[in-house]
Short mmCIF file of C-alpha atoms and ligand atoms in Angstrom, two decimals:
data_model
loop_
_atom_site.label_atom_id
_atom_site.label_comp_id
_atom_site.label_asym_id
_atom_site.label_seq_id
_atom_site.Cartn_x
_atom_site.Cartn_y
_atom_site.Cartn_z
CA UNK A 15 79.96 65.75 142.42
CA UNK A 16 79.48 62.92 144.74
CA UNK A 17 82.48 62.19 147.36
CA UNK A 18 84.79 65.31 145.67
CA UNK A 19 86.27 67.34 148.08
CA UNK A 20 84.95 70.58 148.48
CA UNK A 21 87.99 73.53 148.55
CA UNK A 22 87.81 76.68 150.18
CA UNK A 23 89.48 79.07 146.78
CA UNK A 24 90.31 82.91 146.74
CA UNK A 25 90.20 83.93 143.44
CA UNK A 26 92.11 87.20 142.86
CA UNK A 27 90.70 89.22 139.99
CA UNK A 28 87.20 89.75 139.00
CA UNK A 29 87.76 90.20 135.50
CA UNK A 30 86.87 87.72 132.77
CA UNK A 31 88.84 84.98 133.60
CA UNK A 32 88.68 85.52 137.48
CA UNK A 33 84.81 85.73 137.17
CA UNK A 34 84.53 82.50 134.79
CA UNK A 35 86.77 80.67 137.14
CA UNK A 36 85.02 81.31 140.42
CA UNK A 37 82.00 81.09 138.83
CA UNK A 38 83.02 77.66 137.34
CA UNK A 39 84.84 76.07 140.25
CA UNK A 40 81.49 77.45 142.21
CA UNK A 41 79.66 75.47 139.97
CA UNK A 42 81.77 72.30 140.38
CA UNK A 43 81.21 72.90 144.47
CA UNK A 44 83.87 74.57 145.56
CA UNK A 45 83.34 77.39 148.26
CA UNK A 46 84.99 80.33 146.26
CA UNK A 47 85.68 84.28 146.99
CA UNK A 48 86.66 85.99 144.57
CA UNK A 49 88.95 89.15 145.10
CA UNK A 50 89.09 92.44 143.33
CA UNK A 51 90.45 96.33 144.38
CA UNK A 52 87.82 97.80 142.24
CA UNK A 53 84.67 98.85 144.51
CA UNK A 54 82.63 99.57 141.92
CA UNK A 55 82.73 95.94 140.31
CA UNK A 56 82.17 94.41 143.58
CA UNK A 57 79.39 96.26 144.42
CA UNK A 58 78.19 95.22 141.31
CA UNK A 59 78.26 91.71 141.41
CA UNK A 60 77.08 91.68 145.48
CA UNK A 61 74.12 93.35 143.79
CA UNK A 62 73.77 91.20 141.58
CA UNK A 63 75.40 92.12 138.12
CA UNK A 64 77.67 91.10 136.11
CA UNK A 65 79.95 93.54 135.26
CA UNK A 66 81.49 92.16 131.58
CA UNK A 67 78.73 90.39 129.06
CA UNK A 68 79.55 87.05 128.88
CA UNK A 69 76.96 84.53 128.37
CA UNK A 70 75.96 81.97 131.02
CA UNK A 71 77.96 83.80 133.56
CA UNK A 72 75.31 85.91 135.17
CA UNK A 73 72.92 82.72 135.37
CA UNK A 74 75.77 80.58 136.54
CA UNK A 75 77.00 83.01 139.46
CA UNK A 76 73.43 83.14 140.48
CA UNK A 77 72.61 79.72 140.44
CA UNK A 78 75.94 79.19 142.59
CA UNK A 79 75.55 82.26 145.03
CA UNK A 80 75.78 80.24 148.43
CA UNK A 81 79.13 78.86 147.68
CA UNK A 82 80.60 82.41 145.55
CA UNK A 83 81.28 85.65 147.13
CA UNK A 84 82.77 88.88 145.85
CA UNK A 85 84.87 90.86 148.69
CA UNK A 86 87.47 93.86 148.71
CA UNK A 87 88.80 92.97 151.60
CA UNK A 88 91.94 90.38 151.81
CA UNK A 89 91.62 88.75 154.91
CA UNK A 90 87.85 87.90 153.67
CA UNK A 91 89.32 86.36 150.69
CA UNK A 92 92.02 84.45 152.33
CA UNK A 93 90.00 83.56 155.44
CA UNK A 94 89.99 79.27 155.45
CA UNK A 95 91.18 79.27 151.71
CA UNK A 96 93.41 76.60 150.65
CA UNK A 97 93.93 77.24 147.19
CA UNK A 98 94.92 81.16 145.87
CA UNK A 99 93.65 81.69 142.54
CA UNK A 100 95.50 84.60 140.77
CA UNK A 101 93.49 85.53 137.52
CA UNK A 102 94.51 89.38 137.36
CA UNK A 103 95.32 91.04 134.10
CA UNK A 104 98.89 90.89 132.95
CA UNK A 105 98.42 93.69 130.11
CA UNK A 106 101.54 95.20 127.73
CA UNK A 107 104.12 97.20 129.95
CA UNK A 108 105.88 99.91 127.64
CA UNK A 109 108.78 97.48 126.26
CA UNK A 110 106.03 94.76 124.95
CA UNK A 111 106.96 92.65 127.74
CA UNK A 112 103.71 91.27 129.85
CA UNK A 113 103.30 93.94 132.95
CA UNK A 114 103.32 91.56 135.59
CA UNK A 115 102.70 94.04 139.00
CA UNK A 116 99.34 93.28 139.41
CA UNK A 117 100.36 89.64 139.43
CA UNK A 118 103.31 90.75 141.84
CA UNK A 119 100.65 92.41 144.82
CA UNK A 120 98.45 89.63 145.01
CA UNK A 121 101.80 87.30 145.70
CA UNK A 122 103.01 89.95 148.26
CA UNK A 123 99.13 89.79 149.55
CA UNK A 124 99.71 86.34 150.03
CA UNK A 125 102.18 86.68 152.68
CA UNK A 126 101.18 85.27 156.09
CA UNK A 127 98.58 83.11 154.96
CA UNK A 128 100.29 80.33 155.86
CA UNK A 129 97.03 77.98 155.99
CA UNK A 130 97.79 77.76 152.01
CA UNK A 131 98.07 74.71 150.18
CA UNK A 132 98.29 76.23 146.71
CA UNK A 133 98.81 78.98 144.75
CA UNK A 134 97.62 78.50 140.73
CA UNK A 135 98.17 81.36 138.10
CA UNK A 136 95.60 81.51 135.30
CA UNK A 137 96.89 84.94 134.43
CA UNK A 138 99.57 84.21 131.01
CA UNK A 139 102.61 85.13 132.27
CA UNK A 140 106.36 85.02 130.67
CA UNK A 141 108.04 81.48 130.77
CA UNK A 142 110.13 81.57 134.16
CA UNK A 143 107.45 83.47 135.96
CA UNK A 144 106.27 80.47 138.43
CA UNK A 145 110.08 79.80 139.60
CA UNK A 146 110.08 84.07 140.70
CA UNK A 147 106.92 83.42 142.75
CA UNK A 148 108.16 80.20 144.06
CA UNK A 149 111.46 82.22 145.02
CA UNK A 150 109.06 85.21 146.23
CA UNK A 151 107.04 82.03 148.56
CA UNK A 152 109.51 81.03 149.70
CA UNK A 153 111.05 83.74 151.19
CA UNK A 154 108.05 84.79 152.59
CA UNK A 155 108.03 81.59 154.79
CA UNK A 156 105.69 79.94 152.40
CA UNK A 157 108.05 77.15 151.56
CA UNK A 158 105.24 74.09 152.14
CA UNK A 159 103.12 76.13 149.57
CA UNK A 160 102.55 74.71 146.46
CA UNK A 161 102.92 76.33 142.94
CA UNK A 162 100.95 75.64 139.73
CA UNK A 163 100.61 76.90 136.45
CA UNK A 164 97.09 76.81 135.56
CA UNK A 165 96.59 78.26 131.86
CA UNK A 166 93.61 79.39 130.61
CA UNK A 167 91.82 78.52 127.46
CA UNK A 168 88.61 79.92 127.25
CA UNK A 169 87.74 82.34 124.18
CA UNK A 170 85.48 84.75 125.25
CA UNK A 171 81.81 84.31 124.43
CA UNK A 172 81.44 80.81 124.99
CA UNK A 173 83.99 81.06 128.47
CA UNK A 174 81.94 79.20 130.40
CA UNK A 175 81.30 76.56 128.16
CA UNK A 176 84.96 76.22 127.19
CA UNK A 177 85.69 75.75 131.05
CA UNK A 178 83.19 73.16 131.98
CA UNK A 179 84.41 71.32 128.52
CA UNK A 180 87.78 72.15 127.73
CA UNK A 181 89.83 70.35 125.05
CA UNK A 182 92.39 70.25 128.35
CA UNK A 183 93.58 71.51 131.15
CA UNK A 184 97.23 71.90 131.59
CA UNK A 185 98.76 71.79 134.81
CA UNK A 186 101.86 72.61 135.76
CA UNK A 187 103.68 71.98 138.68
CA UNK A 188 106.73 71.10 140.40
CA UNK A 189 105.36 68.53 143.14
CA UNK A 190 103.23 66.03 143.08
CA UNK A 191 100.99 66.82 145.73
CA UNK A 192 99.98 70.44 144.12
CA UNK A 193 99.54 68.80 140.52
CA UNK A 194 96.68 66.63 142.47
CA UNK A 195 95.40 69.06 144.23
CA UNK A 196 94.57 71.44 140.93
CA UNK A 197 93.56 68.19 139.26
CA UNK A 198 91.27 66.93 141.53
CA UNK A 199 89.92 70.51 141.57
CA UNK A 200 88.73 69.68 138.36
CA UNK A 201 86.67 66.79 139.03
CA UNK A 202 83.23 67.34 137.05
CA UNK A 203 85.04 69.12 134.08
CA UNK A 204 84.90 67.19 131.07
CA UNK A 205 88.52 67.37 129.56
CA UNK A 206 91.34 65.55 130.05
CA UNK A 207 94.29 66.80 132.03
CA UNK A 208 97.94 67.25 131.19
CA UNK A 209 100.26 67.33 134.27
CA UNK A 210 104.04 69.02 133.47
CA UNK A 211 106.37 70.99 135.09
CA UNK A 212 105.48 75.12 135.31
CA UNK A 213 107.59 76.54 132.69
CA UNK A 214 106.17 74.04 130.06
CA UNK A 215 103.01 74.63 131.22
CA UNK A 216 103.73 78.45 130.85
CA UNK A 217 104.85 77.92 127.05
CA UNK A 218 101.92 75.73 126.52
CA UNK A 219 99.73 79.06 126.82
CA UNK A 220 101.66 81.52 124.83
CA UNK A 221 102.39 79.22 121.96
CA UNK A 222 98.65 77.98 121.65
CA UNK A 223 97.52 81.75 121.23
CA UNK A 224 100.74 82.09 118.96
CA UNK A 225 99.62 79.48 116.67
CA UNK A 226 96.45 80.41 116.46
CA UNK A 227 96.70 83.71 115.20
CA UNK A 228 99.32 82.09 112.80
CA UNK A 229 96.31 80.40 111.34
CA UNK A 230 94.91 83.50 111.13
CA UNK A 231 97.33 85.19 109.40
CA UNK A 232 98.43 82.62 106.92
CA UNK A 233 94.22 82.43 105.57
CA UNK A 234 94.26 86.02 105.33
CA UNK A 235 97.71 86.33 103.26
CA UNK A 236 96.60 83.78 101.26
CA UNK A 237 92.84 85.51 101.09
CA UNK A 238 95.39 88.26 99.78
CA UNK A 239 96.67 85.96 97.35
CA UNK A 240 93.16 84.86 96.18
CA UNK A 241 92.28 88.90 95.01
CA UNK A 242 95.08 88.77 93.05
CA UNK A 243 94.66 85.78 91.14
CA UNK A 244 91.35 84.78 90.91
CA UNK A 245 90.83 81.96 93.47
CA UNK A 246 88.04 82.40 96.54
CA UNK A 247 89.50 81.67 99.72
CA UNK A 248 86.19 80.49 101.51
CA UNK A 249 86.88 77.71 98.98
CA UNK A 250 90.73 76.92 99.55
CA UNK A 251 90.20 77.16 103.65
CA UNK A 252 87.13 74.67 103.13
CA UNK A 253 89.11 72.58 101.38
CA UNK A 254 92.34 72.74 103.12
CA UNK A 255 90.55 72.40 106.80
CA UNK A 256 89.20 69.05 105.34
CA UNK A 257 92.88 67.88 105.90
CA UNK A 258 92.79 66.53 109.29
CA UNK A 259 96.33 67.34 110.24
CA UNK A 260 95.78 71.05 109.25
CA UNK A 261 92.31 71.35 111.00
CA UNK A 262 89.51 73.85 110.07
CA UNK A 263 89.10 76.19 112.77
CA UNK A 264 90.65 79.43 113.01
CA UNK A 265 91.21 79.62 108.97
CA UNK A 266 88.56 82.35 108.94
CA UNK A 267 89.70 85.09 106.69
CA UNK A 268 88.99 88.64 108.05
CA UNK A 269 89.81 92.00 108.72
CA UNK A 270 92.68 90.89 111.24
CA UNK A 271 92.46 89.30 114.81
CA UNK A 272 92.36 91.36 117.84
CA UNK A 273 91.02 91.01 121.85
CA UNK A 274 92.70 90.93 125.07
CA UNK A 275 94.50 88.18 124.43
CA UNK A 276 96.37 87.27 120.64
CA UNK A 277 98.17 91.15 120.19
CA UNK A 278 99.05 90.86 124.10
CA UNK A 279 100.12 87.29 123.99
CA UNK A 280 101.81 87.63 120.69
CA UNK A 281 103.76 90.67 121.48
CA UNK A 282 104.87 89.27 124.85
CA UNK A 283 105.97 85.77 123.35
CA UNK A 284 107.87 87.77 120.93
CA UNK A 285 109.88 90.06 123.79
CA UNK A 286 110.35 86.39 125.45
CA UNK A 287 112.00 85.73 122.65
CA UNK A 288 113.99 88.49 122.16
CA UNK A 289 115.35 89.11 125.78
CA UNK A 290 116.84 85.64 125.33
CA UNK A 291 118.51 87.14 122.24
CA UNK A 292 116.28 85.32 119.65
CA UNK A 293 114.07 86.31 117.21
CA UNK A 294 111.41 84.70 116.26
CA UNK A 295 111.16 85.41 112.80
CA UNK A 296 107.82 83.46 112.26
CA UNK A 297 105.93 85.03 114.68
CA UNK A 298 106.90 88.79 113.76
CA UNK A 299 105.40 87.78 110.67
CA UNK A 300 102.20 87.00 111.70
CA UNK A 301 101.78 90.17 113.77
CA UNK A 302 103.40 91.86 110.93
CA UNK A 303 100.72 90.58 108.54
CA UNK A 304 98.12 91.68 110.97
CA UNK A 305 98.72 95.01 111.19
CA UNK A 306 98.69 95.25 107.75
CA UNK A 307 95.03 93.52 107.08
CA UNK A 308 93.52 96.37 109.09
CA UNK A 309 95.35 99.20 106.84
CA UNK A 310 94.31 97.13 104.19
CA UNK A 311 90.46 97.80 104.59
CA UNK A 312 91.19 101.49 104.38
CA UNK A 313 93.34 101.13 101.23
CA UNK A 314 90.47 99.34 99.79
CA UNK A 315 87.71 101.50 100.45
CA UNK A 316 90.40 104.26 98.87
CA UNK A 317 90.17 102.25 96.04
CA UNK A 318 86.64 102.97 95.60
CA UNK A 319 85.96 106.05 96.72
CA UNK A 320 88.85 108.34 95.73
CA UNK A 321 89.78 109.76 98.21
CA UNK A 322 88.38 109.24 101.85
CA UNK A 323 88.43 113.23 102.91
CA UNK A 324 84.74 114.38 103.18
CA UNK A 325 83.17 111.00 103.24
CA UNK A 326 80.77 109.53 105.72
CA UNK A 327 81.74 105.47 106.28
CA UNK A 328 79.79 103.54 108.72
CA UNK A 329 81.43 101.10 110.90
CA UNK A 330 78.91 97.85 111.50
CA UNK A 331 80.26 96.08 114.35
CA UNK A 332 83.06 97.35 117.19
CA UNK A 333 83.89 94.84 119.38
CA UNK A 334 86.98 92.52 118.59
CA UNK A 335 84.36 89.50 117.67
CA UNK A 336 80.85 89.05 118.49
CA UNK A 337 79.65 87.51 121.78
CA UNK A 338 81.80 89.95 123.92
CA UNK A 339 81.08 93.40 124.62
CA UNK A 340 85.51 93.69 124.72
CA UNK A 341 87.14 96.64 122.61
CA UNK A 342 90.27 95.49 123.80
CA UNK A 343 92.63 95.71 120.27
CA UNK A 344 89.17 95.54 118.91
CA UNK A 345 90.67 96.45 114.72
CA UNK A 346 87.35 98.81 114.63
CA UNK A 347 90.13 101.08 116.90
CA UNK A 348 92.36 101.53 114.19
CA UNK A 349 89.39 101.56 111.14
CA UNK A 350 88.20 104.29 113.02
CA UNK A 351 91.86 106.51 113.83
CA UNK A 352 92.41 105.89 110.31
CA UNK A 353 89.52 106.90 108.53
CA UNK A 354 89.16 110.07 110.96
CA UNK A 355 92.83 110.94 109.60
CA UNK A 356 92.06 110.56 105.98
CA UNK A 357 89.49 113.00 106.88
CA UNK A 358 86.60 110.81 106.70
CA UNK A 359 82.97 111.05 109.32
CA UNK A 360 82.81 107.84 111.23
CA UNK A 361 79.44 106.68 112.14
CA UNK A 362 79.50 102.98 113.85
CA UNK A 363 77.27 100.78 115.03
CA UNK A 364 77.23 97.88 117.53
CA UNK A 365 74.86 95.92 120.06
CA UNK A 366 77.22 95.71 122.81
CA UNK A 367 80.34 97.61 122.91
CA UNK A 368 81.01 100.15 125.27
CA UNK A 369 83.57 102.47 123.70
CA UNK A 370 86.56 104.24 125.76
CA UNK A 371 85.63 108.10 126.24
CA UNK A 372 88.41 108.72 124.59
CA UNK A 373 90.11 108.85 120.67
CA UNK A 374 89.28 107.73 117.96
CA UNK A 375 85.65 107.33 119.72
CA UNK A 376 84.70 110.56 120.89
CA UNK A 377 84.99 112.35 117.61
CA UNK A 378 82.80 109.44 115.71
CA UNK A 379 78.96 109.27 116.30
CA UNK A 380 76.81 106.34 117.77
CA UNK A 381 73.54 105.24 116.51
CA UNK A 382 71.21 102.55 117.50
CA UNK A 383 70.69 100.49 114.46
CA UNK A 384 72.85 99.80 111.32
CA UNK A 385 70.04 101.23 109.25
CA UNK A 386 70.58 104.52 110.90
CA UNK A 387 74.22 104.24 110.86
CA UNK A 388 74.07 103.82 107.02
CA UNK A 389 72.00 105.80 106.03
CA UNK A 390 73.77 108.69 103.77
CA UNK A 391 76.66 107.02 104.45
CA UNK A 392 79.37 106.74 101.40
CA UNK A 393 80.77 103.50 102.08
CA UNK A 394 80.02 100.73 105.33
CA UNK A 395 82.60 98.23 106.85
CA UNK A 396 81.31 94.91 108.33
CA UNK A 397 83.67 94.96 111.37
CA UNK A 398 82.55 92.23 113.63
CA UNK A 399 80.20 89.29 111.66
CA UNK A 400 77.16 90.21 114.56
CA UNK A 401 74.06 88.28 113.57
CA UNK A 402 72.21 90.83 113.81
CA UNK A 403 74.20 92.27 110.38
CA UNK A 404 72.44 89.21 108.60
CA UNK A 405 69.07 90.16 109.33
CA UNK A 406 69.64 94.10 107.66
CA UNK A 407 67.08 95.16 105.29
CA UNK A 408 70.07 95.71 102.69
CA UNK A 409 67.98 96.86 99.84
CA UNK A 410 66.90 99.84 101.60
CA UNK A 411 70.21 100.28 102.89
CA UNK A 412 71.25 100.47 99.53
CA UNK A 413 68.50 103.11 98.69
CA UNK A 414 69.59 105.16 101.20
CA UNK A 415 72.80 105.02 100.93
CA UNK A 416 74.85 108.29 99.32
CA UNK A 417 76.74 105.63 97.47
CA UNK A 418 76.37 101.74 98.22
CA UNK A 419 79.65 100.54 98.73
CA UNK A 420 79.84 97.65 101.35
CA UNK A 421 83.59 96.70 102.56
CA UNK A 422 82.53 92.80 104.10
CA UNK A 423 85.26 92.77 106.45
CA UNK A 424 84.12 89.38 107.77
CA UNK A 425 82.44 87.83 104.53
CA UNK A 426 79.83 87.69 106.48
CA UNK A 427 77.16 88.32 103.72
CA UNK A 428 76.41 86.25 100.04
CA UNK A 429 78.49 88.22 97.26
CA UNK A 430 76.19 87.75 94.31
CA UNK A 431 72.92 88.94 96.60
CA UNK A 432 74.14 91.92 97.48
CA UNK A 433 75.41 92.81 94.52
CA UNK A 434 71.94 92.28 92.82
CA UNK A 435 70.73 94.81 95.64
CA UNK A 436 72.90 97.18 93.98
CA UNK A 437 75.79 97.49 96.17
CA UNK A 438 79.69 97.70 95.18
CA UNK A 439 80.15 94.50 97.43
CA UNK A 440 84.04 94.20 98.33
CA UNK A 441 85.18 91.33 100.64
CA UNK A 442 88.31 89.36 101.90
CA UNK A 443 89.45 86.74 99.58
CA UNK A 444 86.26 86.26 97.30
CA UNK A 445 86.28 87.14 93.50
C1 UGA B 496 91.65 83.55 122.52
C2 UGA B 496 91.83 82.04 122.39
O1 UGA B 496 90.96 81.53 121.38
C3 UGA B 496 91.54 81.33 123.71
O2 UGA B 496 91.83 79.94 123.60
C4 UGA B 496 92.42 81.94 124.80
O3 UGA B 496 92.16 81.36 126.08
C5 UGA B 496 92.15 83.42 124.89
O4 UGA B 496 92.45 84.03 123.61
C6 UGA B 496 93.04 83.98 125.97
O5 UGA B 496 94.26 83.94 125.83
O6 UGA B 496 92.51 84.32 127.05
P1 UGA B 496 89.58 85.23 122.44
O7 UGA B 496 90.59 86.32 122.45
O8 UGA B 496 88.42 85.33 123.37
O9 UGA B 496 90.28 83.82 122.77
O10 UGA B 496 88.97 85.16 120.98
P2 UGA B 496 89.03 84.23 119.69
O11 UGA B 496 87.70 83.65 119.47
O12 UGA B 496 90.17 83.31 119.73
O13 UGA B 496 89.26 85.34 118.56
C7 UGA B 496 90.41 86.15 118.55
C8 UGA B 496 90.44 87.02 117.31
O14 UGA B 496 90.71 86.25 116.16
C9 UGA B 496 89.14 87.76 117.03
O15 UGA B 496 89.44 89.08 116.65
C10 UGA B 496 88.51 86.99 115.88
O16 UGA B 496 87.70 87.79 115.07
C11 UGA B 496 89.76 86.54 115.13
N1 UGA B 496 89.55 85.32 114.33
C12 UGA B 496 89.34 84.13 114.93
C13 UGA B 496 89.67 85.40 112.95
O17 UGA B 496 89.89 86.48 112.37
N2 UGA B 496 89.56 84.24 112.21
C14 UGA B 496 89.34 83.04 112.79
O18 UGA B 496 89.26 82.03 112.05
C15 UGA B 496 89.22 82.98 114.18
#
């Protein structure tokens, strides 16, 4: 970008968001470092790698590799850096409530670099967070540090898009001078930015993911609806996203909504709530509703089969949404613990995930293709709507099939066609 200053950033975290941002802000010119405490990730990435699949990362951290470098070491990261990044994970602590103490040790980290002018938080943090760092700065003799909120709004699997073009970027901060300096670090992204103060700018965050999976939830109680009385809800959310004030993304019916990011920002919106002694009786609902649609696909399948004890059911996709190779709240997790306590065999499938070695996953098998996993299988559950699910020879899954039952968790495939093939076809919201 011609005559844009060029920053010196730390980024601290190397995990999605910390990668896409230094990668990103690399991209836009910036001389970045990005900081993380695990060797083995950045040994990775000085190799080379990419440690999470995300595409246009690996391409884009390559292309940028003069001005982005991965370190351990603090006084690396720091060294010359005006701006602080902190991306780390802020995952559930054991009362809901966002964990915030990885956030905590890169502020403490902070203390004596002095040559700051910034410090941003991308990580989603509880509304009040940025005036306990500021306190936290201050004390720490970093008074004539800035603070920003810095939200992030990228959906994994098209991150790096999403950064480079966002719909905005929110910025919140209480001075002047630190609002400019996180805008202007933006020149060359093509979105507009919204300046606030930091709490707002907090709230923005948790109540965009909020609403979101409200959308979610409301399609698939009304997909719910649609079984019951006849209607098809691919038809009513066409319809109904046509209205311009109601918008049709995220009316996808489905087999719930999961990731790293709506059950953890949900829950932790909820606990904000509720520690200031209010309850937010929308959003329960919403979570409420989710938890059910994954018990759901169970109950249907029960329908169908009797009972589930002794049955072999394939699950065709694992990952929370394809794209991403993240099993974080992924619902195959609870498809799977489920149908291993009814007593069923779980065979899965999936081009990217990387189960835990741990339960539900150790005691299902892994195969390489969904033809493999369902063959003499008793029933199959589209998990994640993977391309790759489209392209299935599903007539000779069918025939090889111990009984063709086909639970479309993602009504990903055409109803009438695969019933011709043969197959009890059961999906969300269709006749
Ligand atoms: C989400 C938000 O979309 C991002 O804006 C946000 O920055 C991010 O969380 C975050 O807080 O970091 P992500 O979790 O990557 O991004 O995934 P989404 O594409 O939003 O999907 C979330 C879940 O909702 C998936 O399980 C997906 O299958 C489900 N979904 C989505 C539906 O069931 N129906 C829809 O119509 C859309």
């Amino acid at each position: 970008m011609v005559g844009m200053p060029r920053r010196r950033v730390a980024v601290f975290g190397a995990g999605y968001i910390g990668l896409v941002t230094g990668a990103c802000l690399a991209e836009l010119g910036h001389e970045v470092t990005v900081r993380d405490i695990n060797p083995e990730k950045i040994r990775l990435l000085r190799s080379g790698e990419v440690p999470i699949y995300e595409p246009g990362l690996g391409d884009m951290i390559v292309r940028n590799k003069e001005r982005l470098t991965f370190t351990l070491d603090l006084d690396e990261a720091l060294d010359g850096a005006e701006i602080a990044y902190v991306c780390v994970d802020t995952p559930p602590s054991a009362s809901g409530d966002a964990d915030l103490s990885r956030v905590w040790s890169v502020v403490r980290s902070l203390e004596g670099a002095a040559h700051l002018r910034a410090v941003a938080v991308k990580s989603t943090v509880p509304v009040g967070t940025g005036s306990r760092v500021r306190a936290a700065l201050d004390a720490a003799g970093l008074a004539h540090v800035g603070y920003a909120s810095n939200p992030e709004f990228t959906a994994e699997g098209t991150a790096v898009g999403d950064f480079m073009h966002p719909d905005r970027i929110v910025v919140g901060a209480s001075d002047e001078a630190t609002a400019g300096l996180i805008s202007e670090l933006h020149q060359g992204v093509d979105g507009p930015i919204v300046v606030m103060d930091v709490r707002s700018a907090e709230m923005v965050k948790l109540a965009s993911n909020a609403l979101l999976a409200t959308k979610i939830s409301f399609i698939n109680e009304i997909a719910t609806l649609c079984e019951k009385t006849g209607a098809d809800v691919e038809e009513v959310a066409r319809a109904v996203g046509l209205d311009h004030r109601l918008g049709s993304h995220f009316l996808r019916p489905g087999i719930g909504w999961g990731g790293s990011c709506f059950p953890k920002d949900s829950e932790a919106l909820r606990q904000l709530a509720n520690n200031t002694g209010y309850h937010l009786q929308l959003l329960s609902a919403v979570i409420e509703v989710n938890n059910l649609q994954k018990r759901r696909a169970i109950q249907k399948l029960k329908d169908e089969l009797g009972t589930l004890a002794g049955t072999r059911v394939a699950l065709l996709g694992l990952t929370f949404k394809p794209g991403t190779d993240d099993m974080r709240e992924a619902p195959s997790t609870v498809l799977a613990a489920r149908l291993l306590a009814e007593g069923a065999e779980v065979r899965c499938w999936d081009p990217m995930a990387r189960p835990a070695d741990s339960e539900p996953w150790t005691s299902t098998t892994r195969y390489e293709t969904p033809e493999l996993a369902v063959d003499g299988a008793d029933a199959a559950i589209v998990v994640t709507e993977w391309p790759q699910l489209k392209e299935v020879d599903w007539a000779r899954a069918a025939s090889v099939m111990r009984r063709p039952v086909l639970f479309d968790g993602r009504n990903l495939l055409d109803p009438a066609g695969m019933r011709a093939l043969g197959f009890t076809y059961l999906s969300v919201g269709r006749p």
